[in-house]
Every structure is written in structure tokens, then in C-alpha cells.
């Protein structure tokens, strides 16, 4: 590769989960520290970071087509870095297949992006998919450095990696073993985010409720302990966390839902399937019954909690009767929201070579029926909110002049018209409901 001028502008494109969004922001901060600025909308960037996701099929193919699309009319390309989970899983292939890529960096190594960039401008290509435990966070610049502002809602990765090894999933391979970030670092990062303007923080982890730490007196803490401490930050109004594993819903965390007012009444607790045989083949290590028991306890602690889940249809060997059990589970729970996917065989995972791979037409049909049931329930949940008065955290402007969009405590998108500003909490009467959002009427603004 030839030498290039040091880049002045960058663009980070993140795909996949919220942890990738968080990583994308942190990479942006690293580049900003190097003096790069975000490329203005509609303009080419000198450096493009594709922060990729490997969770389902075609992810890698998408990376190659994205790389192709970056080619400019004169045949040149910007500097390209491929980051994220496809970089981790297929870094060498990317380097071999895509000569315009000069950097491949895994999710645990991106703190080294600036050094890689120096080498890339000298014409050297580099791959870094090491997984040094913990090193990354310590090497990143502090949040809010140089007066960088945060939006009203911010992500904070508290836990990374996964030791659960569900048989369909690539995450344990792409993100590595479970690690919890130290308590003091998290309190510090949260305080900085709040100082920079955040009013809501969502704590992130592949298994966020497996987070453990120690307070300054050496006492062991779980996620609930961290949440209780964060709730003491005066300007922080709302706390959320995602994604949780059913087996890590501790008594303390469940109790926190009833006791910590700033902890929002929303729980995303993936179940994947409603058949114990399928759950076992997935290595989920919970049953339908144990999952429902957890939900019951959470609902006892916080009766108005909104529940959400993830579902996979067409796991190898799933029969029509087993799929029907998933529909029954959905009927029993009444989810406020959910994500659902067709099973996608991932190279290197045990399920990919299991017998009884389900035909695409069958998966299409099951997904359609599943999603019909889920959208019926989310519409019912939203309709049941009509007539309530609730607090909305204002996040952005709507499409129409004078329109604002924010979130209810139950993570519903609510739009309303009137005077407002970002980051403000306003009182709104919920007036109309659709499956994905609600319309409200502004009642009052909190005193500034
Ligand atoms: N750690 C979280 C989420 C991981 S990935 C958890 O355990 O719930 C997010 C979702 O993607 C999963 O919950 C699952 O529903 C889906 N998923 C993961 N691997 C998949 C695969 N191979 N095919 C289809 N969906 C998958
Ligand atoms: Fe994947 Fe299972 Fe770990 Fe979630 S718990 S990240 S689905 S292996
Ligand atoms: Fe995708 Fe990696 Fe997240 S595979 S879902 S970006 S952990």
C-alpha cells in the first residue's frame, strides 16, 4: 500500500448491538483526541471505520459490499478500518480479500487504533485481534474530555464477553470471556457522562446482570449495587440496563426494580424459545418454567414493568409443536416489545452442524406468525397506556415543525407538540397508540 496524508476527517459506522454503538463512540473519541473531526454529513471522510456485527448470516458479505461502496469515482478509497465482531472472527480473510482495507481491529483491541492509523498512513496494513483482558478501557481517554457533550441518553459498557456458550451464538468467540469493569471506573465514567449532559444511562453488557465488583470498602457488589450507587448522582434521572440472562437475575436486582425510583420499569430478558427440549439443545440452561418464575418475581417487585425478549425460530430440530410452545409462552407473558430472528447457522458454533436444519420457507412462516403475535401484544401494551399521564425524556426533534420525540419510562417512543428542549423531562398525556409509538399532549415542563 502507498503512503497517504494523515486523515483529517472520520466516520464510524456501527452495526449490531448497543455495545457496538458504545465502542463506535469510544473509537470516535480516540480519533478526536488525535485531532480528527467527524466528516460533515454528505461529505466523504478521509477515514471510515466499519464497526461490524457477526451475529447472523450475511454479516461478512455486507462488510465486503460496504467496502466496495466506499470506492470513489476516481477509483481511490478512503483509509478503511474494519472493527467489531466480523473483524474478530474473519480478520485474516478480510485482509486477504479486500486490499483497500488497511486496518482490522477486534472489539478488545480498538484502543490501539491510533497506532494502527500511524502505520496505515505509512502504507502498512495491520491486524490486531488480541484480547487483552481489561487493557482497553484503561487506555481510552476519559469521557467528556475536551468538553465533548453527551446526548440526553448515553450507553455505558459495564460488562463484556460471555461464558454461556449458547450453541447457536458467536458472541463468546468474538467478544471473549466475561469481564466486569471495576466499580470505581464506572462511577467515574457515569459522573462524567452526566456532567457532559446525559440524563439517562443504559448500562450495557452481553450479560450485564452478571456484572460483579467491589465498592471502596472491598464489599462485593452485584449489578443492583452499582445501580443503587449511580442513582445517587443528582442529575441522572433514569437508569436502564441490557442485556440480561435469566439465570443471572439475582434477588437483589429484582428487589432494586421495586426500590430504586430511577431504575426504569423495563426489562429485556431474552428467552429464545418456549420448548424445554429446544432450550436444552440451545444450551440456554434455563427452562420455560424457571424463566416464567423470574418474570413473576420481577412483576411482584414492580407490577407495571414492561417486558421484552429475544426469540429465535427454526433452531435445528424445532418441530411445529415446539414452535407452538413458543407462541404459548408469548401469550402467557404479554411482551411490551421483542426482537425475533430466523435461526442463522454460524460457522464454528455447535448448532451449525446439528441435524435437522429447518428449511427457509418453514422459518419464514414461523417468523411471520411469531411476529404477528408479538406486534399484537405490543399494540395492546401501548393501547393500555392511553389515558395515562407520564414523564417523557425528550431525545430529539420529530419530523414536523414543533414536534418532539422522547421515551416513556417503559421505553415507548412518544411524540408530542409544543415548547421543549433535549434532555428535559416533560409531563405528557398519552393520547393515541400504534404498535411502535404513541402520540401525547404536553401537560407541563419541569422547572428549568
Ligand atoms: N447476550 C444476549 C444477546 C446476544 S445476541 C442474550 O443472551 O440474550 C442478541 C440476540 O441475537 C440473541 O438473543 C438471539 O435471539 C439472537 N441470535 C444470536 N445468535 C443467533 C443466530 N445464530 N441466529 C439467529 N439469531 C441469533
Ligand atoms: Fe450468545 Fe447465549 Fe452469550 Fe447471549 S448468553 S451472548 S445468546 S452465548
Ligand atoms: Fe453483533 Fe458482536 Fe454485538 S456479533 S450483536 S456486534 S457482540
XYZ file of C-alpha atoms and ligand atoms in Angstrom:
489
model
C 0.000 0.000 0.000
C 1.152 3.502 -0.631
C 1.725 6.257 1.859
C -1.184 8.630 2.391
C -1.639 12.006 4.037
C -2.794 11.765 7.650
C -6.609 11.772 7.650
C -8.409 14.859 8.891
C -11.988 13.595 8.972
C -13.544 10.295 10.003
C -16.840 8.457 10.024
C -17.658 5.457 12.218
C -20.478 3.203 11.023
C -21.668 0.824 13.730
C -23.824 -2.228 13.095
C -25.262 -4.781 15.514
C -25.856 -4.358 19.216
C -25.668 -1.376 21.542
C -22.229 -2.452 22.707
C -21.015 -1.797 19.192
C -22.634 1.639 19.347
C -20.738 2.277 22.575
C -17.468 1.021 21.040
C -18.094 3.213 17.996
C -18.416 6.279 20.212
C -15.217 5.396 22.042
C -13.327 4.945 18.770
C -14.627 8.357 17.709
C -13.262 9.845 20.928
C -9.861 8.268 20.284
C -9.770 9.729 16.805
C -10.924 13.135 18.050
C -8.051 13.089 20.501
C -5.803 12.645 17.511
C -7.235 15.835 16.026
C -9.620 14.212 13.545
C -13.139 15.556 13.236
C -16.361 13.889 12.142
C -16.907 14.222 8.396
C -19.839 16.538 7.687
C -22.990 14.758 6.539
C -22.974 14.035 2.814
C -19.201 14.515 2.514
C -16.574 11.808 2.054
C -14.490 11.020 5.117
C -10.707 10.516 4.935
C -11.038 7.545 7.315
C -14.007 5.186 7.553
C -14.375 2.715 10.420
C -16.818 -0.111 9.682
C -17.759 -1.420 13.116
C -19.258 -4.758 12.199
C -21.592 -7.393 13.647
C -21.280 -11.150 13.147
C -24.403 -12.366 14.893
C -26.330 -13.539 11.828
C -25.563 -14.610 8.288
C -24.604 -12.256 5.513
C -22.857 -10.005 8.009
C -19.490 -10.675 6.389
C -20.922 -10.304 2.882
C -22.338 -6.961 3.922
C -18.884 -5.826 5.022
C -17.427 -6.581 1.591
C -20.211 -4.742 -0.192
C -19.808 -1.771 2.158
C -16.080 -1.739 1.413
C -16.850 -1.813 -2.316
C -19.240 1.101 -1.970
C -16.573 3.261 -0.354
C -14.638 3.345 -3.608
C -14.750 6.843 -5.063
C -15.448 7.749 -8.671
C -11.727 8.227 -9.406
C -11.044 4.691 -8.148
C -9.467 5.773 -4.867
C -10.749 4.796 -1.425
C -10.602 6.435 1.988
C -8.492 4.786 4.657
C -10.632 1.874 5.839
C -10.602 0.172 9.225
C -12.786 -2.870 9.843
C -13.632 -3.204 13.534
C -16.184 -5.179 15.554
C -17.128 -8.827 15.595
C -16.581 -9.682 11.915
C -13.068 -8.245 12.275
C -12.511 -10.550 15.240
C -13.923 -13.637 13.526
C -12.656 -13.135 9.976
C -9.827 -10.614 10.175
C -7.368 -12.594 8.058
C -9.921 -13.263 5.329
C -10.802 -9.588 5.192
C -7.147 -8.634 4.787
C -6.738 -11.207 2.030
C -9.920 -10.364 0.145
C -10.110 -6.593 0.496
C -6.846 -4.826 -0.409
C -8.390 -1.400 0.265
C -8.698 -2.257 3.968
C -5.616 -1.147 5.859
C -6.684 -1.852 9.459
C -8.524 -4.752 11.071
C -9.156 -4.326 14.759
C -11.123 -6.535 17.150
C -13.559 -5.399 19.862
C -10.980 -5.840 22.642
C -8.123 -4.123 20.819
C -9.560 -0.902 19.418
C -7.733 1.272 21.937
C -4.737 0.658 19.661
C -6.479 2.197 16.660
C -4.403 5.434 16.773
C -1.116 3.494 16.497
C -2.546 1.423 13.672
C -3.546 4.625 11.956
C 0.033 5.920 12.122
C 1.213 2.771 10.443
C -1.571 2.893 7.881
C -0.568 6.393 6.774
C 2.920 4.990 6.139
C 1.361 2.407 3.874
C 1.488 -0.553 6.285
C -1.507 -2.807 6.785
C -2.151 -4.127 10.278
C -4.437 -6.608 12.038
C -4.980 -6.589 15.793
C -7.427 -9.099 17.169
C -5.764 -9.699 20.522
C -7.945 -9.975 23.556
C -6.013 -8.346 26.367
C -8.370 -8.521 29.359
C -9.184 -5.085 30.733
C -6.422 -3.170 28.900
C -8.778 -1.431 26.532
C -10.831 0.616 28.970
C -7.788 1.848 30.866
C -6.248 3.076 27.620
C -9.262 5.072 26.413
C -9.470 8.835 27.011
C -11.913 9.833 29.795
C -15.490 10.570 28.693
C -16.318 14.204 28.164
C -12.661 15.092 27.643
C -12.075 18.339 25.798
C -15.618 19.469 26.577
C -17.275 16.799 24.411
C -21.017 16.791 25.099
C -23.217 13.756 25.542
C -26.783 13.413 24.267
C -29.611 13.064 26.820
C -29.233 9.283 26.721
C -25.886 7.531 26.942
C -24.556 3.989 26.932
C -22.051 2.721 29.457
C -20.478 -0.706 28.935
C -20.027 -2.284 32.366
C -19.506 -5.907 31.406
C -18.198 -7.585 28.306
C -17.968 -11.042 26.887
C -19.921 -14.187 27.502
C -19.220 -17.544 29.134
C -22.636 -19.037 28.420
C -21.918 -20.632 25.041
C -25.422 -20.965 23.709
C -24.945 -23.427 20.858
C -26.086 -21.021 18.116
C -24.118 -17.947 19.181
C -20.813 -16.393 18.070
C -20.528 -13.840 20.871
C -18.365 -15.942 23.235
C -15.884 -16.284 20.348
C -15.935 -12.710 19.096
C -16.074 -10.909 22.445
C -14.203 -13.357 24.617
C -14.701 -14.345 28.250
C -16.876 -12.408 30.689
C -15.164 -9.480 32.361
C -16.622 -6.841 34.666
C -15.207 -3.316 34.618
C -14.138 -2.006 38.035
C -16.770 -0.227 40.120
C -14.789 2.981 40.665
C -14.139 3.375 36.925
C -17.840 3.008 36.199
C -18.928 5.530 38.806
C -16.359 7.918 37.373
C -17.431 7.369 33.761
C -21.115 7.758 34.683
C -20.431 11.018 36.548
C -18.542 12.351 33.531
C -21.378 11.403 31.183
C -23.878 13.183 33.420
C -21.633 16.263 33.588
C -21.491 16.166 29.792
C -25.291 16.246 29.564
C -26.579 12.672 29.898
C -29.851 12.331 31.830
C -30.339 8.637 31.208
C -27.659 5.952 31.278
C -28.131 2.458 29.922
C -25.680 0.004 31.444
C -24.525 -2.439 28.793
C -23.133 -5.936 28.726
C -23.594 -9.148 26.766
C -24.698 -10.489 30.152
C -24.983 -7.235 32.022
C -26.565 -8.772 35.094
C -23.520 -10.987 35.537
C -21.564 -7.839 36.470
C -19.758 -8.091 39.808
C -17.466 -5.689 41.599
C -16.255 -4.313 44.888
C -17.000 -0.970 46.453
C -14.328 1.253 48.009
C -14.565 -0.726 51.265
C -13.998 -4.008 49.483
C -17.589 -5.204 49.795
C -18.814 -7.450 46.979
C -21.475 -5.924 44.755
C -23.777 -7.114 42.015
C -25.382 -5.006 39.309
C -28.030 -3.834 41.781
C -25.302 -2.367 44.000
C -23.907 -0.432 41.055
C -27.392 0.792 40.130
C -28.095 1.943 43.691
C -24.887 3.954 43.728
C -25.485 5.510 40.311
C -28.975 6.528 41.438
C -27.264 8.919 43.875
C -25.961 11.102 41.010
C -28.346 14.065 41.354
C -28.654 14.970 37.668
C -29.012 11.416 36.481
C -32.750 10.834 36.078
C -33.033 7.394 34.575
C -31.122 4.125 34.675
C -31.628 1.139 32.371
C -29.610 -1.986 31.691
C -29.374 -4.551 28.906
C -28.971 -7.460 28.021
C -29.706 -9.808 30.845
C -29.578 -13.552 31.107
C -32.452 -15.208 33.006
C -30.021 -17.156 35.202
C -28.317 -14.001 36.462
C -31.475 -12.240 37.698
C -30.494 -12.108 41.364
C -32.811 -11.374 44.301
C -31.026 -8.061 44.775
C -31.555 -6.954 41.197
C -35.208 -7.952 41.280
C -35.666 -6.053 44.548
C -33.980 -2.979 43.051
C -36.794 -2.805 40.499
C -39.193 -2.167 43.351
C -36.920 0.105 45.360
C -34.865 2.337 43.083
C -37.118 5.004 41.590
C -34.579 5.928 38.880
C -34.399 2.350 37.633
C -36.903 2.339 34.796
C -39.746 -0.219 34.715
C -38.436 -2.145 31.737
C -36.686 -5.477 31.499
C -35.257 -7.071 28.378
C -34.921 -10.739 29.208
C -34.315 -12.959 26.178
C -35.836 -16.428 26.276
C -35.241 -17.596 22.654
C -37.776 -20.456 22.632
C -40.759 -21.851 24.503
C -39.840 -25.536 24.400
C -37.661 -27.101 27.072
C -36.195 -29.543 24.570
C -35.140 -26.713 22.269
C -33.803 -24.642 25.183
C -31.683 -27.581 26.234
C -30.333 -28.069 22.705
C -29.554 -24.343 22.695
C -27.648 -24.775 25.976
C -29.690 -21.949 27.499
C -29.520 -23.562 30.959
C -32.976 -22.301 31.928
C -36.368 -23.866 31.386
C -39.657 -22.259 30.411
C -40.815 -22.667 33.993
C -37.723 -21.124 35.581
C -37.929 -18.224 33.124
C -41.588 -17.594 33.940
C -40.782 -17.748 37.665
C -38.212 -14.977 37.245
C -40.758 -12.832 35.415
C -43.312 -13.449 38.138
C -40.890 -12.285 40.818
C -39.965 -9.200 38.816
C -43.637 -8.388 38.339
C -44.247 -8.764 42.040
C -41.445 -6.288 42.758
C -42.562 -3.848 40.052
C -46.116 -4.566 38.876
C -46.079 -2.083 35.973
C -42.826 -3.400 34.458
C -42.677 -3.677 30.662
C -41.114 -6.920 29.479
C -39.245 -7.588 26.305
C -37.485 -10.621 24.875
C -35.499 -12.135 22.027
C -36.737 -15.123 20.033
C -35.170 -17.477 17.523
C -37.409 -19.519 15.217
C -36.251 -22.612 13.354
C -33.442 -23.741 15.628
C -32.217 -27.140 14.271
C -34.778 -29.830 15.045
C -37.543 -27.407 16.072
C -40.889 -29.068 15.271
C -44.184 -27.343 14.602
C -45.396 -28.455 18.050
C -42.283 -26.989 19.700
C -42.748 -23.750 17.811
C -46.351 -23.663 19.045
C -44.951 -23.766 22.582
C -43.090 -20.521 21.840
C -46.396 -18.966 20.759
C -47.989 -20.158 24.023
C -45.163 -18.630 26.030
C -45.708 -15.324 24.241
C -49.421 -15.497 25.035
C -48.631 -16.193 28.674
C -46.173 -13.300 29.086
C -47.678 -10.464 27.036
C -44.463 -8.732 25.917
C -44.383 -4.964 25.512
C -41.664 -5.303 22.871
C -39.476 -8.011 21.353
C -36.838 -8.911 18.802
C -37.221 -12.054 16.734
C -34.938 -13.774 14.280
C -34.700 -16.747 11.962
C -32.020 -19.131 13.148
C -28.810 -18.487 11.251
C -26.077 -21.134 11.276
C -22.799 -19.544 12.358
C -19.531 -21.200 11.326
C -17.764 -22.780 14.280
C -20.803 -22.970 16.565
C -22.138 -26.382 17.619
C -25.655 -25.777 16.268
C -24.359 -25.148 12.751
C -23.608 -28.842 12.306
C -26.625 -30.215 14.179
C -29.067 -32.443 12.368
C -32.498 -31.230 11.383
C -31.649 -27.791 9.969
C -35.031 -26.203 9.275
C -35.979 -25.156 5.727
C -36.056 -21.433 4.963
C -39.764 -21.467 3.954
C -40.648 -23.045 7.289
C -38.620 -20.416 9.166
C -40.231 -17.625 7.128
C -43.667 -18.903 8.001
C -42.869 -19.298 11.709
C -41.267 -15.884 11.937
C -44.334 -14.300 10.377
C -46.675 -15.976 12.864
C -44.396 -15.148 15.772
C -44.140 -11.505 14.778
C -47.905 -11.257 14.329
C -48.334 -12.418 17.939
C -45.630 -10.053 19.188
C -46.986 -6.991 17.412
C -50.497 -7.801 18.636
C -49.077 -7.692 22.184
C -47.010 -4.537 21.755
C -50.036 -2.753 20.314
C -52.108 -3.963 23.283
C -49.420 -2.747 25.676
C -49.287 0.676 24.034
C -53.087 0.945 23.917
C -53.267 0.188 27.608
C -51.047 3.249 28.200
C -53.516 5.607 26.513
C -55.119 7.855 29.110
C -52.065 7.734 31.389
C -50.043 10.803 32.237
C -46.334 10.107 32.274
C -42.843 11.582 32.218
C -41.103 11.733 28.861
C -37.384 12.250 28.480
C -37.036 14.413 25.365
C -34.462 12.930 22.975
C -34.873 14.505 19.562
C -36.958 16.624 17.229
C -39.733 14.996 15.239
C -40.382 15.248 11.518
C -42.924 18.070 11.797
C -42.094 21.581 12.980
C -42.629 21.925 16.724
C -42.729 18.165 17.198
C -40.530 16.385 19.753
C -39.847 12.720 20.400
C -38.926 11.184 23.726
C -39.245 7.996 25.708
C -41.690 6.970 28.376
C -40.399 5.082 31.419
C -41.500 1.904 29.584
C -39.206 2.727 26.640
C -42.092 3.657 24.369
C -41.398 6.344 21.758
C -43.790 9.221 22.354
C -44.187 12.250 20.129
C -45.842 15.484 21.106
C -46.005 19.103 20.037
C -45.054 22.231 21.963
C -42.144 24.020 23.585
C -39.363 21.737 24.760
C -35.650 21.002 24.598
C -33.334 17.992 24.550
C -32.724 16.261 27.839
C -35.746 17.762 29.522
C -38.319 15.612 31.279
C -41.841 16.723 30.426
C -45.260 15.549 31.552
C -47.385 14.230 28.724
C -50.900 12.780 28.458
C -50.741 9.693 26.277
C -53.498 10.078 23.715
C -53.069 7.633 20.809
C -51.209 4.356 20.330
C -49.671 2.448 17.429
C -47.550 -0.732 17.634
C -44.271 1.238 17.630
C -45.066 4.615 19.131
C -47.587 6.827 20.910
C -48.817 10.360 20.465
C -49.172 12.565 23.508
C -50.216 16.038 24.638
C -47.790 18.185 26.567
C -49.112 18.933 30.041
C -46.172 20.714 31.612
C -42.447 21.235 31.534
C -40.357 20.642 34.592
C -38.905 23.820 36.078
C -35.569 24.536 34.345
N -26.420 -11.907 25.342
C -27.701 -11.681 24.909
C -27.881 -11.333 23.429
C -26.973 -11.842 22.413
S -27.228 -11.599 20.736
C -28.551 -12.845 25.303
O -28.120 -13.882 25.675
O -29.732 -12.722 25.237
C -28.839 -10.963 20.539
C -29.832 -11.939 20.023
O -29.497 -12.409 18.740
C -29.964 -13.205 20.845
O -30.727 -13.010 21.993
C -30.632 -14.136 19.852
O -32.029 -14.014 19.898
C -30.119 -13.646 18.511
N -29.147 -14.574 17.941
C -27.928 -14.882 18.400
N -27.334 -15.800 17.605
C -28.225 -16.070 16.619
C -28.203 -16.955 15.487
N -27.161 -17.748 15.236
N -29.289 -16.971 14.683
C -30.348 -16.172 14.936
N -30.429 -15.340 15.978
C -29.376 -15.288 16.822
Fe -24.869 -15.511 22.960
Fe -26.047 -17.008 24.788
Fe -23.980 -15.500 25.456
Fe -26.292 -14.370 24.871
S -25.910 -15.756 26.604
S -24.300 -13.728 24.147
S -27.091 -15.685 23.266
S -23.935 -17.251 24.089
Fe -23.093 -8.354 16.808
Fe -20.879 -8.581 18.152
Fe -22.925 -7.276 19.204
S -21.768 -10.108 16.876
S -24.659 -8.343 18.326
S -21.781 -6.689 17.413
S -21.494 -8.570 20.282
